[in-house]
PDB file of C-alpha atoms and ligand atoms in Angstrom:
ATOM      1  CA  UNK A  10       6.213  -5.749 -13.828  1.00  0.00           C
ATOM      2  CA  UNK A  11       7.363  -8.542 -11.488  1.00  0.00           C
ATOM      3  CA  UNK A  12       5.876  -8.158  -8.007  1.00  0.00           C
ATOM      4  CA  UNK A  13       6.586 -10.251  -4.936  1.00  0.00           C
ATOM      5  CA  UNK A  14       4.126 -10.244  -2.060  1.00  0.00           C
ATOM      6  CA  UNK A  15       5.086 -10.820   1.584  1.00  0.00           C
ATOM      7  CA  UNK A  16       1.978 -12.136   3.333  1.00  0.00           C
ATOM      8  CA  UNK A  17      -1.024 -14.262   2.452  1.00  0.00           C
ATOM      9  CA  UNK A  18      -3.853 -12.287   4.081  1.00  0.00           C
ATOM     10  CA  UNK A  19      -6.583  -9.955   2.885  1.00  0.00           C
ATOM     11  CA  UNK A  20      -4.341  -7.249   1.389  1.00  0.00           C
ATOM     12  CA  UNK A  21      -2.086  -9.789  -0.298  1.00  0.00           C
ATOM     13  CA  UNK A  22      -5.120 -11.381  -1.930  1.00  0.00           C
ATOM     14  CA  UNK A  23      -6.808  -8.130  -2.966  1.00  0.00           C
ATOM     15  CA  UNK A  24      -3.778  -6.245  -4.312  1.00  0.00           C
ATOM     16  CA  UNK A  25      -2.258  -9.395  -5.785  1.00  0.00           C
ATOM     17  CA  UNK A  26      -5.501 -10.089  -7.626  1.00  0.00           C
ATOM     18  CA  UNK A  27      -5.620  -6.510  -8.928  1.00  0.00           C
ATOM     19  CA  UNK A  28      -2.040  -6.772 -10.185  1.00  0.00           C
ATOM     20  CA  UNK A  29      -2.645 -10.109 -11.900  1.00  0.00           C
ATOM     21  CA  UNK A  30      -5.688  -8.576 -13.628  1.00  0.00           C
ATOM     22  CA  UNK A  31      -3.503  -5.637 -14.693  1.00  0.00           C
ATOM     23  CA  UNK A  32      -1.096  -8.062 -16.365  1.00  0.00           C
ATOM     24  CA  UNK A  33       1.733  -8.122 -13.823  1.00  0.00           C
ATOM     25  CA  UNK A  34       3.679 -11.225 -12.785  1.00  0.00           C
ATOM     26  CA  UNK A  35       3.011 -11.937  -9.110  1.00  0.00           C
ATOM     27  CA  UNK A  36       4.695 -14.341  -6.705  1.00  0.00           C
ATOM     28  CA  UNK A  37       3.058 -14.688  -3.290  1.00  0.00           C
ATOM     29  CA  UNK A  38       5.333 -15.516  -0.364  1.00  0.00           C
ATOM     30  CA  UNK A  39       4.235 -16.510   3.111  1.00  0.00           C
ATOM     31  CA  UNK A  40       5.653 -17.950   6.278  1.00  0.00           C
ATOM     32  CA  UNK A  41       3.416 -20.875   5.309  1.00  0.00           C
ATOM     33  CA  UNK A  42       4.497 -21.538   1.698  1.00  0.00           C
ATOM     34  CA  UNK A  43       1.580 -23.915   1.131  1.00  0.00           C
ATOM     35  CA  UNK A  44      -0.889 -21.168   2.041  1.00  0.00           C
ATOM     36  CA  UNK A  45       1.006 -18.885  -0.342  1.00  0.00           C
ATOM     37  CA  UNK A  46       0.754 -21.453  -3.161  1.00  0.00           C
ATOM     38  CA  UNK A  47      -2.994 -21.827  -2.572  1.00  0.00           C
ATOM     39  CA  UNK A  48      -3.519 -18.065  -2.592  1.00  0.00           C
ATOM     40  CA  UNK A  49      -1.413 -17.687  -5.729  1.00  0.00           C
ATOM     41  CA  UNK A  50      -3.357 -20.406  -7.511  1.00  0.00           C
ATOM     42  CA  UNK A  51      -6.659 -18.777  -6.537  1.00  0.00           C
ATOM     43  CA  UNK A  52      -5.669 -15.411  -7.961  1.00  0.00           C
ATOM     44  CA  UNK A  53      -4.093 -16.803 -11.122  1.00  0.00           C
ATOM     45  CA  UNK A  54      -0.621 -15.670 -10.029  1.00  0.00           C
ATOM     46  CA  UNK A  55       2.454 -17.316 -11.406  1.00  0.00           C
ATOM     47  CA  UNK A  56       3.455 -19.086  -8.205  1.00  0.00           C
ATOM     48  CA  UNK A  57       3.688 -19.125  -4.442  1.00  0.00           C
ATOM     49  CA  UNK A  58       6.561 -19.780  -2.102  1.00  0.00           C
ATOM     50  CA  UNK A  59       8.322 -18.565   1.006  1.00  0.00           C
ATOM     51  CA  UNK A  60       9.058 -15.001   2.051  1.00  0.00           C
ATOM     52  CA  UNK A  61      12.614 -14.968   0.672  1.00  0.00           C
ATOM     53  CA  UNK A  62      11.420 -16.181  -2.742  1.00  0.00           C
ATOM     54  CA  UNK A  63       8.897 -13.351  -2.890  1.00  0.00           C
ATOM     55  CA  UNK A  64      11.492 -10.788  -1.807  1.00  0.00           C
ATOM     56  CA  UNK A  65      13.875 -11.919  -4.559  1.00  0.00           C
ATOM     57  CA  UNK A  66      11.194 -12.253  -7.263  1.00  0.00           C
ATOM     58  CA  UNK A  67      10.018  -8.730  -7.714  1.00  0.00           C
ATOM     59  CA  UNK A  68      11.346  -5.407  -8.838  1.00  0.00           C
ATOM     60  CA  UNK A  69       8.494  -4.385  -6.513  1.00  0.00           C
ATOM     61  CA  UNK A  70       7.734  -6.205  -3.257  1.00  0.00           C
ATOM     62  CA  UNK A  71       4.551  -5.601  -1.268  1.00  0.00           C
ATOM     63  CA  UNK A  72       4.810  -5.933   2.503  1.00  0.00           C
ATOM     64  CA  UNK A  73       1.333  -7.051   3.615  1.00  0.00           C
ATOM     65  CA  UNK A  74       1.775  -8.102   7.239  1.00  0.00           C
ATOM     66  CA  UNK A  75       0.628  -6.447  10.480  1.00  0.00           C
ATOM     67  CA  UNK A  76       2.556  -3.272  11.259  1.00  0.00           C
ATOM     68  CA  UNK A  77       4.158  -4.756  14.363  1.00  0.00           C
ATOM     69  CA  UNK A  78       5.516  -7.626  12.231  1.00  0.00           C
ATOM     70  CA  UNK A  79       6.941  -5.314   9.542  1.00  0.00           C
ATOM     71  CA  UNK A  80      10.475  -4.900  10.876  1.00  0.00           C
ATOM     72  CA  UNK A  81      10.792  -8.514  12.127  1.00  0.00           C
ATOM     73  CA  UNK A  82       9.699  -9.792   8.696  1.00  0.00           C
ATOM     74  CA  UNK A  83      11.870  -7.428   6.637  1.00  0.00           C
ATOM     75  CA  UNK A  84      15.023  -7.657   8.769  1.00  0.00           C
ATOM     76  CA  UNK A  85      16.066 -11.142   7.628  1.00  0.00           C
ATOM     77  CA  UNK A  86      15.130 -10.241   4.027  1.00  0.00           C
ATOM     78  CA  UNK A  87      17.162  -7.019   3.868  1.00  0.00           C
ATOM     79  CA  UNK A  88      19.816  -8.437   1.533  1.00  0.00           C
ATOM     80  CA  UNK A  89      17.179 -10.011  -0.730  1.00  0.00           C
ATOM     81  CA  UNK A  90      15.381  -6.662  -1.000  1.00  0.00           C
ATOM     82  CA  UNK A  91      18.449  -4.687  -2.104  1.00  0.00           C
ATOM     83  CA  UNK A  92      17.646  -2.526  -5.109  1.00  0.00           C
ATOM     84  CA  UNK A  93      13.957  -3.437  -5.047  1.00  0.00           C
ATOM     85  CA  UNK A  94      11.042  -1.139  -4.296  1.00  0.00           C
ATOM     86  CA  UNK A  95       9.443  -2.193  -1.021  1.00  0.00           C
ATOM     87  CA  UNK A  96       5.778  -1.189  -0.992  1.00  0.00           C
ATOM     88  CA  UNK A  97       4.725  -0.651   2.610  1.00  0.00           C
ATOM     89  CA  UNK A  98       0.933  -0.678   3.015  1.00  0.00           C
ATOM     90  CA  UNK A  99       0.941  -1.223   6.787  1.00  0.00           C
ATOM     91  CA  UNK A 100      -1.238   0.812   9.120  1.00  0.00           C
ATOM     92  CA  UNK A 101       0.243   1.013  12.639  1.00  0.00           C
ATOM     93  CA  UNK A 102      -3.041   1.104  14.495  1.00  0.00           C
ATOM     94  CA  UNK A 103      -4.667  -0.217  17.640  1.00  0.00           C
ATOM     95  CA  UNK A 104      -8.242   0.182  18.856  1.00  0.00           C
ATOM     96  CA  UNK A 105      -8.795   2.597  21.721  1.00  0.00           C
ATOM     97  CA  UNK A 106     -11.659   3.965  23.793  1.00  0.00           C
ATOM     98  CA  UNK A 107     -12.012   7.087  21.680  1.00  0.00           C
ATOM     99  CA  UNK A 108     -11.257   5.344  18.393  1.00  0.00           C
ATOM    100  CA  UNK A 109      -8.203   3.790  16.752  1.00  0.00           C
ATOM    101  CA  UNK A 110      -4.820   5.355  17.465  1.00  0.00           C
ATOM    102  CA  UNK A 111      -1.305   5.222  16.034  1.00  0.00           C
ATOM    103  CA  UNK A 112       0.976   2.619  17.565  1.00  0.00           C
ATOM    104  CA  UNK A 113       4.078   4.510  16.451  1.00  0.00           C
ATOM    105  CA  UNK A 114       5.495   7.339  18.544  1.00  0.00           C
ATOM    106  CA  UNK A 115       3.881   9.842  16.164  1.00  0.00           C
ATOM    107  CA  UNK A 116       4.072  10.931  12.562  1.00  0.00           C
ATOM    108  CA  UNK A 117       7.872  11.357  12.700  1.00  0.00           C
ATOM    109  CA  UNK A 118       8.186   7.670  13.626  1.00  0.00           C
ATOM    110  CA  UNK A 119       6.600   5.819  10.692  1.00  0.00           C
ATOM    111  CA  UNK A 120       6.734   2.112   9.906  1.00  0.00           C
ATOM    112  CA  UNK A 121       8.077   3.129   6.499  1.00  0.00           C
ATOM    113  CA  UNK A 122      11.017   4.999   8.057  1.00  0.00           C
ATOM    114  CA  UNK A 123      11.751   2.021  10.311  1.00  0.00           C
ATOM    115  CA  UNK A 124      11.755  -0.228   7.243  1.00  0.00           C
ATOM    116  CA  UNK A 125      14.134   2.106   5.406  1.00  0.00           C
ATOM    117  CA  UNK A 126      16.498   1.855   8.380  1.00  0.00           C
ATOM    118  CA  UNK A 127      16.076  -1.935   8.546  1.00  0.00           C
ATOM    119  CA  UNK A 128      16.680  -2.520   4.829  1.00  0.00           C
ATOM    120  CA  UNK A 129      18.813   0.462   3.749  1.00  0.00           C
ATOM    121  CA  UNK A 130      19.519  -0.971   0.282  1.00  0.00           C
ATOM    122  CA  UNK A 131      15.802  -1.304  -0.481  1.00  0.00           C
ATOM    123  CA  UNK A 132      13.802   1.568  -1.950  1.00  0.00           C
ATOM    124  CA  UNK A 133      10.929   1.969   0.474  1.00  0.00           C
ATOM    125  CA  UNK A 134       7.639   3.524  -0.619  1.00  0.00           C
ATOM    126  CA  UNK A 135       4.566   4.026   1.544  1.00  0.00           C
ATOM    127  CA  UNK A 136       1.557   3.180  -0.614  1.00  0.00           C
ATOM    128  CA  UNK A 137      -1.782   1.353  -0.821  1.00  0.00           C
ATOM    129  CA  UNK A 138      -2.526   1.715   2.910  1.00  0.00           C
ATOM    130  CA  UNK A 139      -5.439   4.146   2.771  1.00  0.00           C
ATOM    131  CA  UNK A 140      -8.207   2.055   1.184  1.00  0.00           C
ATOM    132  CA  UNK A 141      -9.918  -0.993   2.600  1.00  0.00           C
ATOM    133  CA  UNK A 142      -8.775  -4.168   0.863  1.00  0.00           C
ATOM    134  CA  UNK A 143     -12.188  -4.639  -0.740  1.00  0.00           C
ATOM    135  CA  UNK A 144     -11.556  -1.603  -2.973  1.00  0.00           C
ATOM    136  CA  UNK A 145      -8.750  -3.455  -4.750  1.00  0.00           C
ATOM    137  CA  UNK A 146     -11.118  -6.260  -5.725  1.00  0.00           C
ATOM    138  CA  UNK A 147     -13.076  -3.851  -7.945  1.00  0.00           C
ATOM    139  CA  UNK A 148     -12.336  -4.096 -11.634  1.00  0.00           C
ATOM    140  CA  UNK A 149     -11.741  -0.332 -11.754  1.00  0.00           C
ATOM    141  CA  UNK A 150     -11.793   1.612  -8.455  1.00  0.00           C
ATOM    142  CA  UNK A 151     -13.704   4.795  -9.258  1.00  0.00           C
ATOM    143  CA  UNK A 152     -16.048   7.300  -7.702  1.00  0.00           C
ATOM    144  CA  UNK A 153     -19.511   8.242  -8.867  1.00  0.00           C
ATOM    145  CA  UNK A 154     -19.244   9.849 -12.299  1.00  0.00           C
ATOM    146  CA  UNK A 155     -16.299   7.645 -13.169  1.00  0.00           C
ATOM    147  CA  UNK A 156     -13.521   9.686 -11.534  1.00  0.00           C
ATOM    148  CA  UNK A 157     -10.657   7.277 -10.844  1.00  0.00           C
ATOM    149  CA  UNK A 158      -9.338   6.579  -7.383  1.00  0.00           C
ATOM    150  CA  UNK A 159      -6.314   8.611  -6.307  1.00  0.00           C
ATOM    151  CA  UNK A 160      -3.574   6.575  -4.631  1.00  0.00           C
ATOM    152  CA  UNK A 161      -1.292   8.616  -2.357  1.00  0.00           C
ATOM    153  CA  UNK A 162       2.273   7.522  -1.850  1.00  0.00           C
ATOM    154  CA  UNK A 163       5.550   8.692  -0.319  1.00  0.00           C
ATOM    155  CA  UNK A 164       9.055   7.770  -1.439  1.00  0.00           C
ATOM    156  CA  UNK A 165      12.520   9.273  -1.257  1.00  0.00           C
ATOM    157  CA  UNK A 166      13.980   7.383  -4.190  1.00  0.00           C
ATOM    158  CA  UNK A 167      12.931   8.772  -7.605  1.00  0.00           C
ATOM    159  CA  UNK A 168      13.009   5.290  -9.183  1.00  0.00           C
ATOM    160  CA  UNK A 169      10.714   3.973  -6.442  1.00  0.00           C
ATOM    161  CA  UNK A 170       8.355   6.915  -6.890  1.00  0.00           C
ATOM    162  CA  UNK A 171       8.267   6.320 -10.659  1.00  0.00           C
ATOM    163  CA  UNK A 172       7.610   2.605 -10.158  1.00  0.00           C
ATOM    164  CA  UNK A 173       4.686   3.277  -7.810  1.00  0.00           C
ATOM    165  CA  UNK A 174       3.243   5.792 -10.260  1.00  0.00           C
ATOM    166  CA  UNK A 175       3.490   3.279 -13.130  1.00  0.00           C
ATOM    167  CA  UNK A 176       1.921   0.564 -10.996  1.00  0.00           C
ATOM    168  CA  UNK A 177      -0.971   2.812  -9.942  1.00  0.00           C
ATOM    169  CA  UNK A 178      -1.623   3.889 -13.537  1.00  0.00           C
ATOM    170  CA  UNK A 179      -1.650   0.222 -14.606  1.00  0.00           C
ATOM    171  CA  UNK A 180      -4.530  -0.251 -12.146  1.00  0.00           C
ATOM    172  CA  UNK A 181      -6.520   2.567 -13.807  1.00  0.00           C
ATOM    173  CA  UNK A 182      -5.981   4.749 -10.744  1.00  0.00           C
ATOM    174  CA  UNK A 183      -4.273   8.136 -10.339  1.00  0.00           C
ATOM    175  CA  UNK A 184      -0.917   8.411  -8.541  1.00  0.00           C
ATOM    176  CA  UNK A 185      -0.763  11.178  -5.932  1.00  0.00           C
ATOM    177  CA  UNK A 186       2.833  11.818  -4.885  1.00  0.00           C
ATOM    178  CA  UNK A 187       2.828  13.117  -1.315  1.00  0.00           C
ATOM    179  CA  UNK A 188       6.554  13.694  -0.832  1.00  0.00           C
ATOM    180  CA  UNK A 189       9.396  11.795   0.749  1.00  0.00           C
ATOM    181  CA  UNK A 190       9.443   9.169   3.465  1.00  0.00           C
ATOM    182  CA  UNK A 191       9.582  11.918   6.087  1.00  0.00           C
ATOM    183  CA  UNK A 192       5.874  12.359   5.253  1.00  0.00           C
ATOM    184  CA  UNK A 193       4.968   8.648   5.378  1.00  0.00           C
ATOM    185  CA  UNK A 194       3.845   9.016   8.987  1.00  0.00           C
ATOM    186  CA  UNK A 195       1.252  11.527   7.814  1.00  0.00           C
ATOM    187  CA  UNK A 196      -0.163   8.899   5.430  1.00  0.00           C
ATOM    188  CA  UNK A 197      -0.201   6.334   8.231  1.00  0.00           C
ATOM    189  CA  UNK A 198      -2.010   8.800  10.492  1.00  0.00           C
ATOM    190  CA  UNK A 199      -4.454   9.643   7.691  1.00  0.00           C
ATOM    191  CA  UNK A 200      -5.362   5.968   7.385  1.00  0.00           C
ATOM    192  CA  UNK A 201      -5.967   5.731  11.128  1.00  0.00           C
ATOM    193  CA  UNK A 202      -8.039   8.921  10.998  1.00  0.00           C
ATOM    194  CA  UNK A 203     -10.186   7.632   8.112  1.00  0.00           C
ATOM    195  CA  UNK A 204     -10.700   4.256   9.772  1.00  0.00           C
ATOM    196  CA  UNK A 205     -11.818   6.058  12.931  1.00  0.00           C
ATOM    197  CA  UNK A 206     -14.385   8.033  10.927  1.00  0.00           C
ATOM    198  CA  UNK A 207     -15.687   4.852   9.241  1.00  0.00           C
ATOM    199  CA  UNK A 208     -15.825   2.923  12.523  1.00  0.00           C
ATOM    200  CA  UNK A 209     -17.899   5.711  14.060  1.00  0.00           C
ATOM    201  CA  UNK A 210     -20.383   5.470  11.180  1.00  0.00           C
ATOM    202  CA  UNK A 211     -19.125   8.521   9.283  1.00  0.00           C
ATOM    203  CA  UNK A 212     -17.958   8.951   5.701  1.00  0.00           C
ATOM    204  CA  UNK A 213     -14.310  10.004   5.459  1.00  0.00           C
ATOM    205  CA  UNK A 214     -14.710  11.140   1.843  1.00  0.00           C
ATOM    206  CA  UNK A 215     -16.941  14.008   2.951  1.00  0.00           C
ATOM    207  CA  UNK A 216     -14.030  15.475   4.907  1.00  0.00           C
ATOM    208  CA  UNK A 217     -11.860  16.210   1.871  1.00  0.00           C
ATOM    209  CA  UNK A 218     -13.807  18.133  -0.806  1.00  0.00           C
ATOM    210  CA  UNK A 219     -11.921  19.390  -3.837  1.00  0.00           C
ATOM    211  CA  UNK A 220     -10.310  22.836  -3.439  1.00  0.00           C
ATOM    212  CA  UNK A 221     -11.883  23.540  -6.834  1.00  0.00           C
ATOM    213  CA  UNK A 222     -15.187  23.996  -4.980  1.00  0.00           C
ATOM    214  CA  UNK A 223     -13.804  26.978  -3.045  1.00  0.00           C
ATOM    215  CA  UNK A 224     -14.827  30.412  -4.331  1.00  0.00           C
ATOM    216  CA  UNK A 225     -12.164  32.015  -6.498  1.00  0.00           C
ATOM    217  CA  UNK A 226     -10.143  28.824  -6.962  1.00  0.00           C
ATOM    218  CA  UNK A 227      -9.766  27.483 -10.479  1.00  0.00           C
ATOM    219  CA  UNK A 228      -8.657  24.044 -11.576  1.00  0.00           C
ATOM    220  CA  UNK A 229      -5.327  25.622 -12.553  1.00  0.00           C
ATOM    221  CA  UNK A 230      -4.736  26.578  -8.919  1.00  0.00           C
ATOM    222  CA  UNK A 231      -4.901  22.971  -7.747  1.00  0.00           C
ATOM    223  CA  UNK A 232      -1.539  21.464  -6.934  1.00  0.00           C
ATOM    224  CA  UNK A 233      -0.503  17.808  -6.994  1.00  0.00           C
ATOM    225  CA  UNK A 234      -1.051  15.220  -9.657  1.00  0.00           C
ATOM    226  CA  UNK A 235      -4.816  15.468 -10.008  1.00  0.00           C
TER     227      UNK A 235
HETATM  228  N1  NAP B 312      -7.247  -5.197   5.410  1.00  0.00           N
HETATM  229  C1  NAP B 312      -7.305  -3.939   4.956  1.00  0.00           C
HETATM  230  O1  NAP B 312      -8.365  -3.479   4.469  1.00  0.00           O
HETATM  231  C2  NAP B 312      -6.082  -3.067   4.999  1.00  0.00           C
HETATM  232  C3  NAP B 312      -6.126  -1.808   4.368  1.00  0.00           C
HETATM  233  C4  NAP B 312      -4.988  -1.018   4.358  1.00  0.00           C
HETATM  234  C5  NAP B 312      -3.827  -1.445   4.974  1.00  0.00           C
HETATM  235  N2  NAP B 312      -3.820  -2.669   5.591  1.00  0.00           N
HETATM  236  C6  NAP B 312      -2.563  -3.111   6.205  1.00  0.00           C
HETATM  237  O2  NAP B 312      -2.074  -4.192   5.442  1.00  0.00           O
HETATM  238  C7  NAP B 312      -1.361  -5.096   6.285  1.00  0.00           C
HETATM  239  C8  NAP B 312      -1.922  -6.494   6.077  1.00  0.00           C
HETATM  240  O3  NAP B 312      -3.289  -6.450   6.433  1.00  0.00           O
HETATM  241  P1  NAP B 312      -4.245  -7.710   6.113  1.00  0.00           P
HETATM  242  O4  NAP B 312      -5.635  -7.207   6.313  1.00  0.00           O
HETATM  243  O5  NAP B 312      -3.863  -8.337   4.835  1.00  0.00           O
HETATM  244  O6  NAP B 312      -3.876  -8.693   7.319  1.00  0.00           O
HETATM  245  P2  NAP B 312      -4.225 -10.228   7.468  1.00  0.00           P
HETATM  246  O7  NAP B 312      -5.343 -10.608   6.595  1.00  0.00           O
HETATM  247  O8  NAP B 312      -4.351 -10.470   8.936  1.00  0.00           O
HETATM  248  O9  NAP B 312      -2.900 -10.960   6.932  1.00  0.00           O
HETATM  249  C9  NAP B 312      -1.677 -10.746   7.592  1.00  0.00           C
HETATM  250  C10 NAP B 312      -0.616 -11.607   6.941  1.00  0.00           C
HETATM  251  O10 NAP B 312       0.609 -11.350   7.629  1.00  0.00           O
HETATM  252  C11 NAP B 312       1.188 -12.602   7.989  1.00  0.00           C
HETATM  253  N3  NAP B 312       1.988 -12.433   9.190  1.00  0.00           N
HETATM  254  C12 NAP B 312       1.609 -11.983  10.395  1.00  0.00           C
HETATM  255  N4  NAP B 312       2.641 -11.956  11.257  1.00  0.00           N
HETATM  256  C13 NAP B 312       3.704 -12.433  10.564  1.00  0.00           C
HETATM  257  C14 NAP B 312       5.053 -12.664  10.875  1.00  0.00           C
HETATM  258  N5  NAP B 312       5.542 -12.393  12.099  1.00  0.00           N
HETATM  259  N6  NAP B 312       5.876 -13.188   9.926  1.00  0.00           N
HETATM  260  C15 NAP B 312       5.394 -13.478   8.691  1.00  0.00           C
HETATM  261  N7  NAP B 312       4.113 -13.268   8.314  1.00  0.00           N
HETATM  262  C16 NAP B 312       3.286 -12.744   9.243  1.00  0.00           C
HETATM  263  C17 NAP B 312       0.030 -13.532   8.204  1.00  0.00           C
HETATM  264  O11 NAP B 312       0.499 -14.845   8.095  1.00  0.00           O
HETATM  265  P3  NAP B 312      -0.340 -16.092   8.691  1.00  0.00           P
HETATM  266  O12 NAP B 312      -1.534 -16.252   7.796  1.00  0.00           O
HETATM  267  O13 NAP B 312       0.640 -17.209   8.614  1.00  0.00           O
HETATM  268  O14 NAP B 312      -0.727 -15.709  10.089  1.00  0.00           O
HETATM  269  C18 NAP B 312      -0.879 -13.113   7.047  1.00  0.00           C
HETATM  270  O15 NAP B 312      -0.465 -13.746   5.854  1.00  0.00           O
HETATM  271  C19 NAP B 312      -1.539  -4.591   7.722  1.00  0.00           C
HETATM  272  O16 NAP B 312      -0.382  -3.883   8.109  1.00  0.00           O
HETATM  273  C20 NAP B 312      -2.717  -3.640   7.624  1.00  0.00           C
HETATM  274  O17 NAP B 312      -2.639  -2.579   8.558  1.00  0.00           O
HETATM  275  C21 NAP B 312      -4.909  -3.482   5.623  1.00  0.00           C
END
């Protein structure tokens, strides 16, 4: 798969590296093309360039910039992104006294929905925003016992959903389809929630045990992709 990356920071490096290891063709694009070329060279990617080159390169395009830069970055690239799957990993979050909070107006006002309105010919998918970037540097993200990492995602477009699922499988992870873009705000809020738990010294994984542990529930009763 050909994947363009918008951004040259921590997520660009971690996910780009994972995709290169998985055999995908990656072009890193940044507002500083030289920084993009250096990052691309370091991860063994095919090349680096500017943001428009990255937007045009991929059938998939990762947006890896701060959430408040998402719409300003994508707006001028809307035509370049037509027909491509735009992978939105942004977390609209700001620190607060009681912990991090959403910077959107709520779960009905997601960055992903704003991007879909900004680039209506792109196929927007919310994905890869739950885990810390360091997870994507592992050769195979897995839990104790070898269970693979589940990667939740939201997309309206069936082709975009299928692309994300293929990409996740290529990373030895398990795709978890969470519905359409109207649910992307729930994923964004989940990321903020988990980060708040981690920042307070807790372990977010302990909050979501498998329903299979509940009395009277069998594996067959479990919904979803896992
Ligand atoms: N880090 C994580 O563990 C993690 C996990 C899940 C989701 N996320 C989300 O992933 C996104 C990227 O996070 P990150 O940790 O990779 O951030 P980062 O390391 O700070 O990198 C941000 C990148 O965005 C670029 N950028 C910022 N404003 C821009 C603008 N106006 N126009 C063009 N490029 C711009 C920066 O370019 P310059 O270098 O030129 O400033 C940099 O390349 C964020 O939305 C974050 O919420 C992060």
